[in-house]
XYZ file of C-alpha atoms in Angstrom:
553
model
C 0.145 0.137 0.059
C 1.021 3.565 -0.865
C 1.907 5.326 2.391
C 0.593 8.582 1.374
C -2.934 7.413 0.693
C -4.845 9.140 3.147
C -7.013 6.070 4.453
C -7.256 2.603 3.903
C -10.161 0.434 4.424
C -11.442 -2.836 2.982
C -13.759 -4.492 5.680
C -17.028 -3.938 3.675
C -18.674 -5.654 0.733
C -18.816 -2.183 -0.914
C -15.432 -0.919 -0.665
C -13.968 1.055 -3.569
C -13.310 -1.079 -6.779
C -13.700 -4.288 -4.770
C -9.993 -3.831 -3.584
C -10.048 -0.817 -0.839
C -11.352 2.240 -0.037
C -7.995 4.879 -0.164
C -8.972 8.468 -0.733
C -10.397 11.324 1.261
C -13.828 9.234 2.037
C -15.013 5.876 2.157
C -17.536 4.389 -0.153
C -19.855 4.352 3.542
C -19.501 8.104 3.868
C -16.546 7.657 6.285
C -14.158 10.283 6.150
C -10.383 9.420 5.896
C -9.722 10.968 9.518
C -12.607 8.651 10.743
C -11.163 5.828 9.269
C -7.680 6.707 10.872
C -9.233 7.622 14.090
C -10.852 3.660 13.881
C -7.532 2.514 13.173
C -6.594 4.218 16.524
C -9.323 2.472 18.314
C -8.235 -0.655 17.165
C -4.428 -0.045 17.768
C -5.496 0.995 21.383
C -7.226 -2.037 21.962
C -4.330 -4.342 20.704
C -2.299 -2.963 23.466
C -5.368 -3.201 25.810
C -5.408 -6.839 24.762
C -1.885 -7.630 25.122
C -1.590 -5.568 28.498
C -4.529 -7.520 30.023
C -3.178 -11.182 29.022
C 0.177 -10.258 30.753
C -1.294 -8.645 33.763
C -3.889 -11.661 34.526
C -6.101 -9.370 36.216
C -9.440 -9.994 37.377
C -12.404 -8.184 38.994
C -13.483 -4.967 37.888
C -10.350 -3.809 35.977
C -11.095 -7.067 33.716
C -14.578 -6.287 33.473
C -13.743 -2.848 32.345
C -11.388 -4.394 29.836
C -13.944 -6.809 28.348
C -16.414 -4.225 28.251
C -14.148 -1.787 26.300
C -13.069 -4.487 23.957
C -17.007 -5.285 23.087
C -17.623 -1.514 23.079
C -14.427 -0.665 20.831
C -14.976 -3.523 18.385
C -18.273 -2.989 17.555
C -17.471 0.956 17.315
C -15.089 0.220 14.454
C -17.864 -1.792 12.408
C -19.270 -0.424 9.198
C -21.926 2.209 9.562
C -21.768 2.571 13.425
C -19.423 5.452 14.633
C -18.862 8.245 12.424
C -17.997 10.909 15.080
C -14.385 12.074 15.500
C -14.714 13.428 19.023
C -16.277 10.373 20.175
C -13.893 7.978 18.646
C -11.032 10.321 20.436
C -12.731 9.707 23.616
C -12.747 5.975 23.537
C -9.093 5.825 22.227
C -8.473 7.445 25.566
C -10.694 5.319 27.792
C -9.245 2.398 26.354
C -5.511 3.593 27.221
C -6.720 4.366 30.726
C -8.421 1.235 31.086
C -4.928 -0.707 29.905
C -2.876 1.583 32.231
C -5.059 0.738 35.029
C -4.577 -2.859 34.410
C -1.192 -2.938 33.702
C -0.641 -1.368 37.336
C -2.881 -3.652 39.039
C -0.946 -6.551 37.481
C 2.466 -4.943 38.008
C 3.292 -4.978 34.369
C 4.353 -2.719 31.767
C 1.599 -0.965 29.676
C 1.794 -2.241 26.097
C 1.694 0.533 23.401
C -0.400 1.102 20.925
C -0.099 -1.291 17.742
C -0.019 0.697 14.456
C -2.661 -0.774 12.329
C -0.978 0.260 9.138
C 1.893 -2.470 10.009
C -1.201 -4.853 9.249
C -2.345 -3.246 6.017
C 1.330 -3.270 4.509
C 1.737 -6.946 5.620
C 2.724 -9.669 3.266
C -0.514 -10.263 1.217
C -1.638 -13.678 2.819
C -0.546 -12.357 6.546
C -2.511 -9.217 5.755
C -5.859 -11.473 4.658
C -5.791 -13.678 7.403
C -5.027 -11.011 10.251
C -8.123 -9.078 8.590
C -10.004 -12.285 8.488
C -9.820 -12.496 12.159
C -10.105 -8.551 12.883
C -13.153 -8.328 10.828
C -14.491 -11.245 12.509
C -13.636 -10.266 15.850
C -15.877 -7.066 15.191
C -19.090 -9.183 14.061
C -18.223 -11.539 17.240
C -17.902 -8.457 19.722
C -21.344 -7.297 18.588
C -23.123 -10.115 19.384
C -21.507 -10.408 22.852
C -22.700 -6.581 23.298
C -25.899 -7.333 22.925
C -26.013 -10.261 25.249
C -24.133 -8.499 27.580
C -27.098 -5.663 27.573
C -29.351 -8.272 28.396
C -27.161 -9.358 31.393
C -25.504 -12.547 29.417
C -22.130 -12.599 29.458
C -18.968 -15.811 28.794
C -15.658 -15.295 30.228
C -14.287 -17.507 27.463
C -16.184 -14.787 25.305
C -14.616 -12.094 26.583
C -11.166 -13.550 27.045
C -10.619 -14.690 23.040
C -11.676 -11.159 22.123
C -8.237 -10.251 23.953
C -6.455 -13.300 22.693
C -7.451 -12.364 19.084
C -6.610 -8.736 19.197
C -3.322 -9.763 20.610
C -2.533 -12.102 17.722
C -2.480 -9.112 15.438
C 0.482 -7.590 16.749
C 2.619 -11.021 16.681
C 4.802 -10.276 13.775
C 5.768 -13.872 13.615
C 2.107 -15.333 12.866
C 2.228 -17.145 9.662
C -0.737 -18.871 7.964
C -0.292 -21.903 10.255
C -1.095 -20.212 12.912
C -3.535 -17.328 11.625
C -6.133 -19.776 9.713
C -6.588 -21.490 12.956
C -7.149 -18.822 14.574
C -9.631 -17.318 12.377
C -11.700 -20.706 12.275
C -11.406 -20.192 16.144
C -13.116 -17.044 15.753
C -15.918 -19.038 14.366
C -15.952 -21.829 17.155
C -15.977 -18.839 19.822
C -18.801 -16.911 17.702
C -21.099 -19.974 17.598
C -21.046 -19.860 21.462
C -21.721 -16.230 21.385
C -24.619 -16.359 19.082
C -25.929 -19.637 21.433
C -25.691 -17.210 24.603
C -27.265 -14.472 22.370
C -30.218 -16.682 21.518
C -30.408 -17.851 25.232
C -30.380 -13.964 26.188
C -33.285 -13.290 23.939
C -35.537 -15.845 24.399
C -35.064 -16.024 28.102
C -35.947 -12.088 28.380
C -38.567 -11.843 25.535
C -39.767 -15.275 24.864
C -39.634 -17.815 22.109
C -40.492 -16.136 18.756
C -43.625 -17.315 16.756
C -44.759 -16.613 13.301
C -46.460 -13.049 13.237
C -47.606 -10.839 10.159
C -46.361 -7.338 10.527
C -48.281 -4.484 9.386
C -46.478 -2.303 6.773
C -48.882 0.985 7.352
C -48.314 3.784 9.659
C -51.141 4.407 11.760
C -52.476 8.337 12.308
C -50.486 10.099 14.866
C -46.944 10.517 16.082
C -44.503 8.078 15.952
C -40.806 6.986 16.215
C -38.709 4.653 13.980
C -36.018 2.465 15.539
C -33.558 0.647 13.459
C -30.807 -1.596 14.065
C -30.813 -4.846 15.757
C -31.067 -3.819 19.412
C -34.046 -5.631 21.554
C -32.662 -4.446 24.581
C -33.087 -0.623 23.367
C -36.720 -1.354 21.606
C -37.713 -2.370 25.447
C -36.494 0.603 26.982
C -38.193 2.691 24.475
C -41.499 0.624 24.644
C -41.791 0.991 28.125
C -41.136 4.946 28.173
C -43.795 5.588 25.279
C -46.277 3.587 26.459
C -49.526 6.019 27.298
C -47.865 8.585 25.663
C -49.517 8.974 22.568
C -46.592 7.771 20.397
C -46.275 4.478 18.162
C -43.012 2.789 17.687
C -42.301 1.077 14.579
C -39.200 -0.819 13.440
C -37.069 -0.517 10.785
C -34.446 -2.901 8.804
C -33.034 -5.666 11.171
C -35.359 -5.163 13.653
C -38.563 -6.452 12.056
C -38.231 -9.716 13.614
C -38.824 -8.017 17.348
C -42.829 -8.062 16.373
C -42.253 -11.987 17.189
C -40.920 -12.172 20.680
C -44.129 -12.496 22.902
C -42.940 -10.114 25.456
C -42.351 -7.482 22.594
C -45.752 -8.339 21.197
C -47.641 -7.170 24.313
C -47.283 -3.586 23.554
C -50.169 -2.356 21.600
C -48.263 0.640 20.475
C -45.346 -1.442 18.675
C -47.446 -1.176 15.371
C -45.523 -2.453 12.359
C -42.332 -2.047 10.441
C -41.458 0.827 7.910
C -39.189 0.445 5.169
C -36.812 -2.218 3.904
C -33.169 -2.938 4.495
C -30.577 -0.308 5.882
C -29.323 1.049 2.350
C -32.610 2.373 1.573
C -32.880 4.872 4.575
C -31.862 7.979 2.614
C -35.118 7.578 0.551
C -37.462 6.142 3.115
C -36.731 8.752 5.719
C -36.593 11.867 3.552
C -39.908 13.214 4.485
C -40.854 11.049 7.831
C -42.605 13.566 10.393
C -41.253 11.450 12.972
C -37.575 10.757 14.478
C -35.302 8.101 13.933
C -33.594 5.788 16.618
C -30.469 4.009 15.562
C -29.586 0.896 17.693
C -26.565 -0.476 16.479
C -24.891 -0.240 12.514
C -26.523 0.302 9.635
C -26.350 3.949 10.224
C -25.819 5.894 6.685
C -24.876 9.698 6.806
C -27.785 11.023 7.122
C -29.233 13.685 4.254
C -29.820 17.046 5.055
C -33.884 16.645 4.459
C -33.808 14.414 7.813
C -30.795 14.863 9.702
C -32.454 16.840 12.671
C -34.671 14.007 13.337
C -31.694 11.281 13.840
C -30.741 10.381 17.335
C -28.482 7.471 18.073
C -27.710 5.161 21.327
C -25.165 2.533 22.162
C -22.058 2.329 19.979
C -23.627 4.424 17.147
C -22.838 8.001 17.102
C -22.838 10.577 14.225
C -21.776 14.622 14.489
C -24.900 16.836 15.384
C -27.262 13.818 15.799
C -28.283 13.475 19.130
C -27.321 10.534 21.485
C -28.987 8.653 23.968
C -26.153 7.582 26.435
C -26.651 5.113 29.386
C -27.457 6.120 33.031
C -25.721 4.608 35.675
C -28.054 2.059 36.367
C -28.109 0.984 32.530
C -31.168 2.439 31.719
C -31.713 5.336 29.360
C -33.684 8.495 29.376
C -35.476 8.525 25.631
C -37.113 11.667 26.519
C -35.630 13.757 23.827
C -36.591 11.581 21.146
C -40.379 11.202 22.851
C -40.856 14.925 22.884
C -39.230 15.198 18.904
C -41.858 12.819 17.921
C -44.812 14.453 19.573
C -43.408 17.727 18.238
C -43.141 16.362 14.684
C -46.823 14.525 15.165
C -46.541 11.871 12.543
C -48.957 11.450 9.326
C -52.650 12.934 9.335
C -53.675 9.950 7.504
C -52.939 6.468 7.261
C -49.404 5.906 5.421
C -48.420 2.490 3.234
C -44.821 1.744 3.166
C -43.460 -1.115 1.045
C -40.743 -1.155 -1.341
C -38.415 1.544 -2.101
C -39.122 2.439 -5.709
C -36.598 0.320 -8.138
C -36.634 -2.566 -10.108
C -36.659 -5.922 -8.816
C -34.216 -5.182 -5.919
C -31.504 -3.494 -8.368
C -30.338 0.202 -7.236
C -32.689 3.137 -7.681
C -29.795 5.613 -7.870
C -30.006 7.147 -4.923
C -28.326 4.588 -2.821
C -31.287 2.697 -2.209
C -32.299 -1.054 -3.477
C -35.420 -2.903 -2.415
C -37.796 -5.706 -3.974
C -40.288 -4.640 -5.924
C -44.260 -5.715 -4.660
C -47.387 -4.414 -3.211
C -46.882 -1.360 -0.869
C -49.469 -2.426 1.445
C -50.233 -5.648 3.375
C -47.928 -7.415 6.244
C -44.554 -9.074 6.215
C -44.023 -12.373 7.898
C -41.377 -13.110 10.109
C -41.035 -15.265 13.337
C -39.829 -18.331 12.111
C -36.824 -19.037 14.351
C -35.329 -22.507 15.537
C -38.145 -22.941 17.921
C -40.901 -22.304 15.744
C -39.072 -24.809 12.635
C -38.194 -27.251 14.898
C -42.070 -27.447 16.392
C -43.092 -28.686 12.954
C -39.932 -30.889 12.685
C -42.072 -34.055 12.283
C -44.442 -31.917 9.168
C -41.018 -31.257 7.852
C -39.351 -34.712 7.794
C -42.727 -36.361 6.515
C -42.908 -33.882 3.691
C -39.112 -34.757 2.759
C -39.758 -38.461 2.789
C -42.925 -38.235 0.820
C -41.056 -36.352 -1.900
C -43.186 -33.288 -1.122
C -40.135 -31.063 -0.081
C -37.185 -31.552 -2.328
C -34.640 -29.364 -0.735
C -33.799 -26.458 1.489
C -32.044 -23.379 0.712
C -31.112 -20.715 3.235
C -30.922 -17.384 1.269
C -30.066 -14.812 3.536
C -27.243 -12.099 5.025
C -26.631 -8.696 4.639
C -28.111 -6.501 2.146
C -26.285 -3.588 0.344
C -26.355 -1.042 -2.266
C -23.724 -2.667 -5.007
C -25.760 -3.620 -8.399
C -26.291 -7.338 -8.296
C -27.984 -8.280 -5.897
C -30.998 -8.511 -7.788
C -29.831 -12.055 -7.963
C -30.879 -13.224 -4.713
C -34.639 -12.061 -5.673
C -34.210 -13.693 -8.861
C -32.744 -17.219 -6.934
C -35.472 -17.348 -4.934
C -37.880 -16.979 -7.570
C -36.548 -19.648 -9.813
C -36.234 -21.968 -7.134
C -37.987 -25.202 -7.469
C -41.829 -25.034 -6.426
C -41.098 -28.108 -3.639
C -38.142 -26.274 -1.908
C -38.331 -24.303 1.124
C -36.815 -21.034 1.561
C -35.119 -20.494 5.027
C -34.114 -16.867 5.260
C -32.709 -14.459 8.190
C -31.048 -10.709 8.097
C -31.913 -8.164 6.228
C -31.076 -9.646 2.755
C -34.472 -10.953 3.084
C -36.167 -7.704 2.280
C -35.058 -8.531 -1.660
C -37.631 -11.078 -1.659
C -39.880 -11.150 1.789
C -42.671 -9.361 0.036
C -43.068 -12.906 -2.361
C -45.772 -15.113 -2.002
C -44.213 -18.283 -2.550
C -47.379 -20.559 -1.540
C -46.857 -23.669 0.858
C -45.907 -27.074 1.208
C -47.741 -29.662 3.388
C -49.557 -26.749 5.257
C -45.688 -25.056 5.750
C -45.164 -21.914 4.265
C -42.385 -22.281 1.569
C -40.444 -18.639 2.833
C -39.962 -18.720 6.725
C -37.850 -15.574 8.005
C -35.782 -17.002 10.627
C -34.945 -13.389 12.294
C -31.818 -11.117 12.408
C -28.266 -11.903 11.413
C -28.228 -12.516 15.154
C -30.278 -15.659 14.661
C -28.184 -17.594 12.462
C -27.224 -19.518 15.575
C -31.296 -20.584 14.648
C -30.626 -21.736 11.533
C -27.350 -23.833 12.602
C -29.896 -25.860 15.231
C -32.237 -26.581 12.426
C -29.497 -28.021 10.325
C -28.141 -30.045 12.749
C -31.932 -31.225 14.119
C -32.503 -32.199 10.577
C -29.258 -33.987 10.352
C -30.349 -36.050 13.301
C -33.266 -36.740 12.202
C -32.024 -38.016 8.719
C -29.118 -39.613 10.548
C -26.717 -38.215 8.045
C -24.104 -35.496 8.013
C -25.294 -31.658 7.662
C -23.339 -31.672 4.761
C -25.169 -34.905 3.038
C -28.763 -33.032 3.743
C -30.674 -31.609 0.643
C -29.728 -27.906 1.857
C -27.765 -25.181 0.287
C -26.806 -22.135 1.700
C -26.537 -19.049 -0.612
C -25.359 -16.076 1.703
C -25.280 -12.424 0.644
C -22.386 -10.433 2.833
C -21.768 -6.748 3.550
C -20.215 -6.258 6.808
C -18.366 -7.979 9.713
C -20.802 -9.918 11.408
C -21.393 -11.795 8.220
C -18.029 -12.588 8.377
C -17.867 -13.938 11.910
C -21.203 -16.008 10.764
C -19.224 -17.200 7.837
C -16.100 -18.315 9.575
C -18.511 -20.158 12.300
C -20.133 -22.094 9.080
C -16.247 -22.905 8.014
C -15.500 -24.033 11.695
C -18.613 -26.512 11.707
C -17.196 -27.968 8.567
C -20.123 -26.770 6.384
C -18.810 -27.176 2.470
C -20.331 -25.915 -0.892
C -21.532 -22.387 0.574
C -22.645 -20.127 -2.097
C -21.294 -16.337 -1.520
C -22.098 -13.107 -2.871
C -22.448 -10.484 -4.537
C -18.419 -10.349 -4.625
C -15.822 -11.902 -2.824
C -14.334 -10.163 0.133
C -11.669 -7.655 -0.937
C -9.442 -8.702 1.849
C -9.291 -12.755 1.062
C -5.997 -12.857 -0.868
C -5.847 -15.052 -3.504
C -3.858 -17.635 -1.810
C -6.353 -17.206 1.176
C -9.043 -17.815 -1.217
C -7.527 -21.021 -2.828
C -7.369 -22.385 0.786
C -11.436 -21.694 1.164
C -12.425 -23.063 -2.332
C -9.544 -26.381 -1.733
C -10.698 -27.048 1.879
C -14.440 -25.814 2.309
C -15.859 -25.339 -1.441
C -16.439 -22.069 -1.136
C -18.194 -20.942 -4.307
C -18.669 -17.479 -5.775
C -22.346 -16.843 -6.761
C -22.771 -16.594 -10.813
C -26.086 -16.562 -12.087
C -29.226 -18.020 -10.579
C -29.801 -20.181 -13.390
C -26.182 -21.874 -13.442
C -26.103 -22.019 -9.738
C -29.342 -23.651 -9.749
C -28.209 -25.963 -12.243
C -25.286 -27.093 -10.229
C -26.706 -27.295 -7.144
C -30.220 -29.431 -8.436
C -27.689 -31.487 -11.100
């Protein structure tokens, strides 16, 4: 890499030229200075990890280090923290906790790691260390959500430090880094299991639920992101205030949880996937709360209505912080909703203008379809496994020929219409499981039923990938075979680092023949790609017709 470049970032799918953002700003809207500060945060976290591992500290000092590892890694995930002042504060907090841990353990504090050493490393080493780092960012996001609900695992927290410290090992080669990247997947599996436990024990087992896409008259708030805990806090504080709440993006599956469904003012879902927000929010007479990643730089038309919380920050946006007891005061958000007043007539939201899910030229992509009606979600592993006998019988009787898991992160790059076309062309006797915001490419489709079961089942957020794994393992047990022997094909869209951590989990489990698109990760070098293809049969997508022909042959 040319050291005179103002920034370097290639962690997301939309990175410039499928090779890396190197100019004054990234494709996500992140400025070069912000990118450098995010590198500083990561470098400080590496120093913290080395110090914590050398000091062997426990108690409050270790808890503070664990919390900052989660927060800092999450903040550097794509489309989370665009605020330079917040990032500088985060660097300072990491260094302070590092120094405290060093003092408590009687060791010298490790210096910050220079990320330029990683970006300029030999190609395969850079690729594998990036795979580890980006997987850790996704893992940390899942750990953050679980911790917000009071669920932690010391093994997960310890591994965040282990993985970060390994980035500074100048001697680490492929023999060390490839197994480490698979260990990211192993630990991520445990973390997703923990998050599944946290969500279901707190909010109940998701159940199939039809969700309205029409906004009712009166004041309302749109909440986007992934965090169910933040949604619960908001529902508690808006109850009885005459303010309705609508989900957006990855929070659509929240409607399936019994403890959240009981709030009568949780009304429905507005809009589609994250990359359409600049179109969908432009004339919205309501404030928007971003709880996690998927914030795009707000357009001037609605910038004054953007609120953030948790790890999310944007210059000029009102940020709702946590109080000393772990709660949050959403009063400014609620007052803004009351001030704006909402719609005077019911307003139907469906797909963003576009053609078959392709780019609309305004940064948005969405599935075509009826702008009214409902979307159905809630087919988590509890619901699917509850119908396991029906599913197994349908397969044995020939009514179901194949299962496709078509899901993952959506994005704005042209070519993502592949996933809608694939679903539409899948055999009529196949079942389509989906999760994450990639489902907005096709979740408006009515694919009918098989044996009384809907052919299209929304299993939830990207956070719910553990549920899909549970279903696959259960089916393999029912048919007394290995998962790779099932009539099951995974067709995954990726965009950001949580998708990377899920891919590593699938590779850890030995899942083969995964179709991945719309492009391959820029950080995967030809040498590393050769290993993934040879050892795991990872397959870049081509066309729906050719891929289906290969799968069904």
